[in-house]
mmCIF file of C-alpha atoms in Angstrom:
data_model
loop_
_atom_site.group_PDB
_atom_site.id
_atom_site.type_symbol
_atom_site.label_atom_id
_atom_site.label_comp_id
_atom_site.label_asym_id
_atom_site.label_seq_id
_atom_site.Cartn_x
_atom_site.Cartn_y
_atom_site.Cartn_z
ATOM 1 C CA MET A 1 -4.795 28.517 17.581
ATOM 2 C CA LEU A 2 -3.617 24.950 18.021
ATOM 3 C CA ILE A 3 -4.952 22.336 20.384
ATOM 4 C CA ILE A 4 -2.475 19.671 21.369
ATOM 5 C CA PHE A 5 -3.795 16.465 22.859
ATOM 6 C CA VAL A 6 -2.676 14.124 25.594
ATOM 7 C CA THR A 7 -4.419 10.946 26.617
ATOM 8 C CA LEU A 8 -5.180 9.340 29.932
ATOM 9 C CA SER A 9 -4.382 5.810 28.850
ATOM 10 C CA ALA A 10 -2.586 3.845 26.172
ATOM 11 C CA ASN A 11 -5.944 2.916 24.626
ATOM 12 C CA PRO A 12 -8.105 5.999 25.044
ATOM 13 C CA SER A 13 -11.790 6.309 24.348
ATOM 14 C CA ILE A 14 -12.973 9.482 22.679
ATOM 15 C CA GLU A 15 -14.020 10.827 26.071
ATOM 16 C CA GLN A 16 -10.493 10.369 27.401
ATOM 17 C CA VAL A 17 -8.864 12.451 24.690
ATOM 18 C CA ILE A 18 -8.634 15.969 26.132
ATOM 19 C CA PRO A 19 -7.117 19.259 25.004
ATOM 20 C CA SER A 20 -3.835 19.836 26.809
ATOM 21 C CA CYS A 21 -2.774 23.279 25.747
ATOM 22 C CA LEU A 22 -3.620 26.146 23.417
ATOM 23 C CA CYS A 23 -0.793 27.845 21.588
ATOM 24 C CA ASP A 24 -1.222 31.222 19.953
ATOM 25 C CA VAL A 25 2.522 31.752 19.527
ATOM 26 C CA GLY A 26 4.863 28.925 18.651
ATOM 27 C CA VAL A 27 4.104 25.298 18.034
ATOM 28 C CA ASP A 28 5.088 22.370 20.222
ATOM 29 C CA GLU A 29 6.044 20.094 17.341
ATOM 30 C CA ASN A 30 7.559 17.460 19.612
ATOM 31 C CA THR A 31 4.269 17.005 21.449
ATOM 32 C CA ILE A 32 2.339 16.703 18.193
ATOM 33 C CA ILE A 33 4.699 13.995 16.993
ATOM 34 C CA ASP A 34 4.718 12.235 20.351
ATOM 35 C CA VAL A 35 0.931 12.096 20.529
ATOM 36 C CA LEU A 36 0.331 10.941 16.961
ATOM 37 C CA VAL A 37 3.060 8.343 16.536
ATOM 38 C CA LYS A 38 2.213 6.586 19.792
ATOM 39 C CA ARG A 39 -1.399 6.051 18.773
ATOM 40 C CA SER A 40 -2.926 3.532 16.412
ATOM 41 C CA ASN A 41 -4.736 4.777 13.341
ATOM 42 C CA ALA A 42 -8.073 4.065 15.025
ATOM 43 C CA GLN A 43 -7.038 6.198 17.999
ATOM 44 C CA ARG A 44 -5.975 9.032 15.709
ATOM 45 C CA GLN A 45 -9.418 8.913 14.098
ATOM 46 C CA GLN A 46 -10.905 9.266 17.596
ATOM 47 C CA ILE A 47 -8.698 12.288 18.232
ATOM 48 C CA LYS A 48 -9.910 13.849 14.964
ATOM 49 C CA ALA A 49 -13.539 13.225 15.865
ATOM 50 C CA SER A 50 -13.059 14.626 19.361
ATOM 51 C CA TYR A 51 -11.454 17.792 17.998
ATOM 52 C CA GLN A 52 -14.198 18.246 15.400
ATOM 53 C CA LYS A 53 -16.872 17.887 18.076
ATOM 54 C CA ALA A 54 -15.159 20.305 20.462
ATOM 55 C CA SER A 55 -14.098 22.989 17.983
ATOM 56 C CA GLY A 56 -16.531 22.605 15.122
ATOM 57 C CA LYS A 57 -13.743 22.393 12.554
ATOM 58 C CA PRO A 58 -11.426 19.670 11.262
ATOM 59 C CA LEU A 59 -8.204 19.011 13.128
ATOM 60 C CA GLU A 60 -6.392 19.064 9.780
ATOM 61 C CA THR A 61 -7.354 22.725 9.322
ATOM 62 C CA ALA A 62 -5.726 23.713 12.609
ATOM 63 C CA LEU A 63 -2.601 21.705 11.870
ATOM 64 C CA LYS A 64 -2.242 23.155 8.363
ATOM 65 C CA SER A 65 -2.189 26.661 9.810
ATOM 66 C CA ALA A 66 0.360 25.698 12.456
ATOM 67 C CA LEU A 67 2.780 23.461 10.556
ATOM 68 C CA ASN A 68 4.651 23.539 7.272
ATOM 69 C CA GLY A 69 7.008 21.540 5.136
ATOM 70 C CA GLU A 70 7.538 17.815 5.486
ATOM 71 C CA LEU A 71 6.310 17.744 9.090
ATOM 72 C CA GLU A 72 2.951 19.075 7.922
ATOM 73 C CA ASP A 73 2.833 16.412 5.198
ATOM 74 C CA VAL A 74 3.642 13.615 7.641
ATOM 75 C CA VAL A 75 1.168 14.760 10.295
ATOM 76 C CA LEU A 76 -1.667 15.197 7.800
ATOM 77 C CA ALA A 77 -0.905 11.796 6.288
ATOM 78 C CA LEU A 78 -0.986 10.146 9.703
ATOM 79 C CA LEU A 79 -4.467 11.550 10.256
ATOM 80 C CA LYS A 80 -5.775 9.704 7.215
ATOM 81 C CA THR A 81 -7.077 6.168 7.367
ATOM 82 C CA PRO A 82 -4.887 3.646 5.499
ATOM 83 C CA ALA A 83 -7.449 3.582 2.668
ATOM 84 C CA GLN A 84 -7.527 7.381 2.438
ATOM 85 C CA TYR A 85 -3.751 7.540 2.317
ATOM 86 C CA ASP A 86 -3.471 4.803 -0.304
ATOM 87 C CA ALA A 87 -6.182 6.410 -2.443
ATOM 88 C CA GLN A 88 -4.354 9.727 -2.270
ATOM 89 C CA GLN A 89 -1.048 8.146 -3.270
ATOM 90 C CA LEU A 90 -2.660 6.322 -6.181
ATOM 91 C CA LYS A 91 -4.193 9.585 -7.381
ATOM 92 C CA LEU A 92 -0.867 11.395 -7.097
ATOM 93 C CA ALA A 93 0.819 8.548 -8.974
ATOM 94 C CA MET A 94 -1.459 9.166 -11.960
ATOM 95 C CA LYS A 95 -1.713 12.949 -11.750
ATOM 96 C CA GLY A 96 -0.323 15.144 -14.492
ATOM 97 C CA LEU A 97 2.334 14.089 -16.966
ATOM 98 C CA GLY A 98 3.971 10.764 -16.327
ATOM 99 C CA THR A 99 2.984 7.936 -14.038
ATOM 100 C CA ASP A 100 4.577 6.704 -10.820
ATOM 101 C CA GLU A 101 4.419 3.018 -11.646
ATOM 102 C CA ASP A 102 6.258 1.996 -8.467
ATOM 103 C CA THR A 103 3.512 3.394 -6.253
ATOM 104 C CA LEU A 104 0.768 1.690 -8.268
ATOM 105 C CA ILE A 105 2.631 -1.601 -7.987
ATOM 106 C CA GLU A 106 3.429 -1.351 -4.298
ATOM 107 C CA ILE A 107 -0.105 -0.556 -3.181
ATOM 108 C CA LEU A 108 -2.051 -2.918 -5.427
ATOM 109 C CA ALA A 109 0.376 -5.826 -5.039
ATOM 110 C CA SER A 110 0.591 -5.700 -1.260
ATOM 111 C CA ARG A 111 -2.960 -4.927 -0.079
ATOM 112 C CA THR A 112 -5.631 -7.496 0.794
ATOM 113 C CA ASN A 113 -8.951 -7.820 -1.037
ATOM 114 C CA LYS A 114 -10.717 -5.969 1.757
ATOM 115 C CA GLU A 115 -8.149 -3.168 1.716
ATOM 116 C CA ILE A 116 -8.326 -2.764 -2.067
ATOM 117 C CA LYS A 117 -12.134 -2.620 -1.980
ATOM 118 C CA GLU A 118 -11.969 0.102 0.673
ATOM 119 C CA ILE A 119 -9.349 2.000 -1.339
ATOM 120 C CA LYS A 120 -11.603 1.891 -4.419
ATOM 121 C CA LYS A 121 -14.558 3.118 -2.372
ATOM 122 C CA VAL A 122 -12.581 6.027 -0.920
ATOM 123 C CA TYR A 123 -11.046 6.838 -4.312
ATOM 124 C CA LYS A 124 -14.483 7.214 -5.874
ATOM 125 C CA GLU A 125 -15.754 9.296 -2.950
ATOM 126 C CA GLU A 126 -12.748 11.633 -2.985
ATOM 127 C CA TYR A 127 -12.078 11.996 -6.709
ATOM 128 C CA LYS A 128 -15.458 11.155 -8.300
ATOM 129 C CA LYS A 129 -13.782 8.613 -10.570
ATOM 130 C CA GLU A 130 -13.373 4.873 -10.638
ATOM 131 C CA LEU A 131 -9.822 3.787 -9.828
ATOM 132 C CA GLU A 132 -9.943 1.233 -12.648
ATOM 133 C CA ASN A 133 -10.759 3.928 -15.213
ATOM 134 C CA ASP A 134 -7.781 6.043 -14.189
ATOM 135 C CA ILE A 135 -5.522 2.983 -14.368
ATOM 136 C CA LYS A 136 -6.823 2.262 -17.880
ATOM 137 C CA SER A 137 -6.070 5.842 -18.929
ATOM 138 C CA ASP A 138 -2.571 5.989 -17.438
ATOM 139 C CA THR A 139 -1.143 2.541 -18.176
ATOM 140 C CA GLY A 140 -1.134 0.076 -21.020
ATOM 141 C CA GLY A 141 -0.467 -3.436 -22.220
ATOM 142 C CA ASP A 142 0.291 -6.325 -19.910
ATOM 143 C CA PHE A 143 1.105 -3.938 -17.067
ATOM 144 C CA ARG A 144 -2.384 -2.446 -17.228
ATOM 145 C CA ASN A 145 -3.923 -5.920 -17.348
ATOM 146 C CA ALA A 146 -2.002 -6.983 -14.244
ATOM 147 C CA LEU A 147 -3.006 -3.871 -12.293
ATOM 148 C CA LEU A 148 -6.642 -4.230 -13.293
ATOM 149 C CA SER A 149 -6.616 -7.866 -12.229
ATOM 150 C CA LEU A 150 -5.206 -6.899 -8.830
ATOM 151 C CA CYS A 151 -7.744 -4.079 -8.627
ATOM 152 C CA LYS A 152 -10.626 -6.550 -8.896
ATOM 153 C CA ALA A 153 -9.773 -7.686 -5.352
ATOM 154 C CA THR A 154 -10.857 -11.235 -6.087
ATOM 155 C CA ARG A 155 -7.665 -13.039 -5.093
ATOM 156 C CA ASN A 156 -8.332 -16.322 -3.299
ATOM 157 C CA GLU A 157 -7.326 -15.726 0.325
ATOM 158 C CA ASP A 158 -7.896 -19.265 1.588
ATOM 159 C CA THR A 159 -4.942 -20.680 3.542
ATOM 160 C CA MET A 160 -5.587 -24.220 2.319
ATOM 161 C CA VAL A 161 -3.250 -25.443 -0.429
ATOM 162 C CA ASN A 162 -4.295 -27.531 -3.417
ATOM 163 C CA GLN A 163 -1.206 -29.546 -4.332
ATOM 164 C CA GLU A 164 -2.571 -30.697 -7.677
ATOM 165 C CA LEU A 165 -3.430 -27.141 -8.701
ATOM 166 C CA ALA A 166 -0.018 -25.933 -7.532
ATOM 167 C CA ASP A 167 1.710 -28.455 -9.772
ATOM 168 C CA SER A 168 -0.563 -27.583 -12.686
ATOM 169 C CA ASP A 169 0.110 -23.862 -12.232
ATOM 170 C CA ALA A 170 3.864 -24.401 -11.959
ATOM 171 C CA ARG A 171 3.853 -26.348 -15.200
ATOM 172 C CA ALA A 172 1.652 -23.714 -16.865
ATOM 173 C CA LEU A 173 4.070 -20.945 -15.869
ATOM 174 C CA TYR A 174 7.010 -22.909 -17.244
ATOM 175 C CA GLU A 175 5.236 -23.664 -20.512
ATOM 176 C CA ALA A 176 4.097 -20.036 -20.874
ATOM 177 C CA GLY A 177 7.621 -18.749 -20.367
ATOM 178 C CA GLU A 178 10.871 -20.653 -20.437
ATOM 179 C CA LYS A 179 9.682 -23.600 -22.506
ATOM 180 C CA ARG A 180 8.436 -21.580 -25.465
ATOM 181 C CA LYS A 181 9.694 -18.874 -27.769
ATOM 182 C CA GLY A 182 8.110 -15.670 -26.575
ATOM 183 C CA THR A 183 6.096 -15.341 -23.384
ATOM 184 C CA ASP A 184 2.387 -15.768 -22.783
ATOM 185 C CA CYS A 185 2.139 -13.066 -20.149
ATOM 186 C CA SER A 186 -1.580 -13.626 -19.620
ATOM 187 C CA VAL A 187 -0.835 -16.959 -17.930
ATOM 188 C CA PHE A 188 1.555 -15.285 -15.489
ATOM 189 C CA ILE A 189 -0.977 -12.546 -14.742
ATOM 190 C CA ASP A 190 -3.867 -14.952 -14.254
ATOM 191 C CA ILE A 191 -2.019 -17.229 -11.835
ATOM 192 C CA LEU A 192 -0.016 -14.655 -9.901
ATOM 193 C CA THR A 193 -2.887 -12.206 -9.354
ATOM 194 C CA THR A 194 -5.621 -14.675 -8.395
ATOM 195 C CA ARG A 195 -4.063 -17.441 -6.314
ATOM 196 C CA SER A 196 -3.723 -17.107 -2.544
ATOM 197 C CA ALA A 197 -0.339 -16.348 -0.994
ATOM 198 C CA SER A 198 -0.090 -19.825 0.510
ATOM 199 C CA GLN A 199 -1.070 -21.403 -2.822
ATOM 200 C CA LEU A 200 1.523 -19.335 -4.678
ATOM 201 C CA ARG A 201 4.285 -20.350 -2.286
ATOM 202 C CA GLN A 202 3.540 -23.961 -3.160
ATOM 203 C CA VAL A 203 3.475 -23.109 -6.871
ATOM 204 C CA PHE A 204 6.941 -21.584 -6.538
ATOM 205 C CA GLU A 205 8.199 -24.703 -4.806
ATOM 206 C CA LYS A 206 6.725 -26.951 -7.505
ATOM 207 C CA TYR A 207 8.286 -24.788 -10.210
ATOM 208 C CA SER A 208 11.688 -26.294 -9.397
ATOM 209 C CA LYS A 209 10.420 -29.576 -10.889
ATOM 210 C CA TYR A 210 10.285 -27.958 -14.300
ATOM 211 C CA SER A 211 13.049 -25.367 -14.264
ATOM 212 C CA LYS A 212 16.588 -24.864 -13.026
ATOM 213 C CA VAL A 213 15.744 -21.310 -11.941
ATOM 214 C CA ASP A 214 13.145 -20.008 -9.493
ATOM 215 C CA VAL A 215 10.035 -18.075 -10.501
ATOM 216 C CA THR A 216 11.565 -14.678 -9.738
ATOM 217 C CA LYS A 217 14.493 -15.407 -12.043
ATOM 218 C CA ALA A 218 12.132 -16.772 -14.694
ATOM 219 C CA ILE A 219 10.148 -13.521 -14.617
ATOM 220 C CA ASP A 220 13.415 -11.599 -14.918
ATOM 221 C CA LEU A 221 14.397 -13.664 -17.964
ATOM 222 C CA GLU A 222 11.015 -13.596 -19.684
ATOM 223 C CA LEU A 223 9.596 -10.140 -18.933
ATOM 224 C CA LYS A 224 10.918 -6.594 -18.887
ATOM 225 C CA GLY A 225 9.846 -3.189 -17.678
ATOM 226 C CA ASP A 226 6.785 -2.403 -15.582
ATOM 227 C CA ILE A 227 5.169 -5.813 -15.964
ATOM 228 C CA GLU A 228 8.341 -7.499 -14.702
ATOM 229 C CA ASN A 229 8.448 -5.168 -11.697
ATOM 230 C CA CYS A 230 4.758 -5.716 -10.996
ATOM 231 C CA LEU A 231 4.812 -9.516 -11.075
ATOM 232 C CA THR A 232 8.096 -9.632 -9.150
ATOM 233 C CA ALA A 233 6.412 -7.573 -6.432
ATOM 234 C CA VAL A 234 3.477 -10.002 -6.388
ATOM 235 C CA VAL A 235 5.886 -12.915 -5.932
ATOM 236 C CA LYS A 236 7.617 -11.146 -3.045
ATOM 237 C CA CYS A 237 4.298 -10.274 -1.406
ATOM 238 C CA ALA A 238 3.313 -13.942 -1.521
ATOM 239 C CA GLY A 239 6.191 -14.463 0.878
ATOM 240 C CA SER A 240 5.374 -11.515 3.154
ATOM 241 C CA ASN A 241 3.686 -8.182 2.487
ATOM 242 C CA ALA A 242 5.486 -6.604 5.422
ATOM 243 C CA PHE A 243 8.940 -7.724 4.404
ATOM 244 C CA TYR A 244 8.289 -6.687 0.799
ATOM 245 C CA VAL A 245 7.717 -3.109 1.970
ATOM 246 C CA LEU A 246 10.611 -3.217 4.423
ATOM 247 C CA ASP A 247 12.945 -4.639 1.792
ATOM 248 C CA LYS A 248 11.956 -1.894 -0.588
ATOM 249 C CA HIS A 249 12.142 1.054 1.784
ATOM 250 C CA ILE A 250 14.626 0.126 4.481
ATOM 251 C CA PHE A 251 16.931 -2.765 3.708
ATOM 252 C CA LYS A 252 17.859 -1.423 0.267
ATOM 253 C CA ALA A 253 17.990 2.122 1.660
ATOM 254 C CA ASN A 254 17.148 3.505 -1.761
ATOM 255 C CA ILE A 255 17.059 7.249 -1.312
ATOM 256 C CA SER A 256 14.532 7.713 -4.118
ATOM 257 C CA TYR A 257 11.868 6.225 -1.852
ATOM 258 C CA TRP A 258 12.552 8.428 1.143
ATOM 259 C CA THR A 259 10.216 11.081 -0.153
ATOM 260 C CA HIS A 260 7.143 10.791 -2.323
ATOM 261 C CA GLN A 261 5.381 13.930 -3.444
ATOM 262 C CA GLY A 262 6.951 15.698 -0.440
ATOM 263 C CA ILE A 263 5.928 12.997 2.054
ATOM 264 C CA PRO A 264 8.646 10.946 3.803
ATOM 265 C CA TYR A 265 7.415 7.680 2.362
ATOM 266 C CA LEU A 266 9.740 5.461 4.381
ATOM 267 C CA PHE A 267 8.314 6.854 7.618
ATOM 268 C CA LEU A 268 4.737 6.420 6.472
ATOM 269 C CA SER A 269 5.322 2.909 5.138
ATOM 270 C CA ILE A 270 6.475 1.812 8.577
ATOM 271 C CA PHE A 271 3.351 3.286 10.127
ATOM 272 C CA TYR A 272 1.145 1.646 7.525
ATOM 273 C CA LEU A 273 2.550 -1.724 8.538
ATOM 274 C CA MET A 274 2.154 -0.959 12.229
ATOM 275 C CA ASN A 275 -1.409 0.275 11.880
ATOM 276 C CA THR A 276 -2.602 -2.619 9.742
ATOM 277 C CA SER A 277 -0.913 -5.255 11.920
ATOM 278 C CA GLN A 278 1.102 -6.760 9.090
ATOM 279 C CA PHE A 279 4.113 -7.459 11.324
#
């Protein structure tokens, strides 16, 4: 049995969410999609709560029995809070043999302190493990250090810019990379994972005083592999979290990102941005 919902207004209260039809044979997939994608995440949580109260069982249980394939994956993902979804993706990225470094980078580089703290809380509740401990077990070296620094969720989020600090940081990055033989990656990690986005943008501007290339190119020249990808993502997110995700999933149209563990990741990334008001 499947209950499909309609609402009486664009911003329904729980009381306004009502069962529209019961289907014992066949599933109205179009209605399910129409209802869920036109609601904010908060409204979808209200729909879940309303269903649980009325039926005594989770909405996800009913949908699992009625749907299958990628549609089931998408619908179930949309019923999660952003933190629940991110925690799940982080767990999947470190499950079994191999590690999905791209997912670790995307989530930890683009989320706010508050979002990361909520992700860590949900991760511990769901999987009975600390996110940091799993990262330590699945990654290594400078890449692990960068992820753990991001995972602390202590980035300065002040919008005020300290010009003197920006110049000092720009010089420190240059001296830790291009100016010397070998690279002191710890300096890059410390600055790029702790300064505010507005502060970093000024650092990048000041960097031109010391180098003929921009910071992104400097990272490309000095670092390789996962740590390069991670810090490059941090630099892009300092410009715009939303456009970082869009650039990765839409503008480049890289087919490898269209599905992730069976979930159409492009579709869900768009909804993450919509539901967290990052546009």
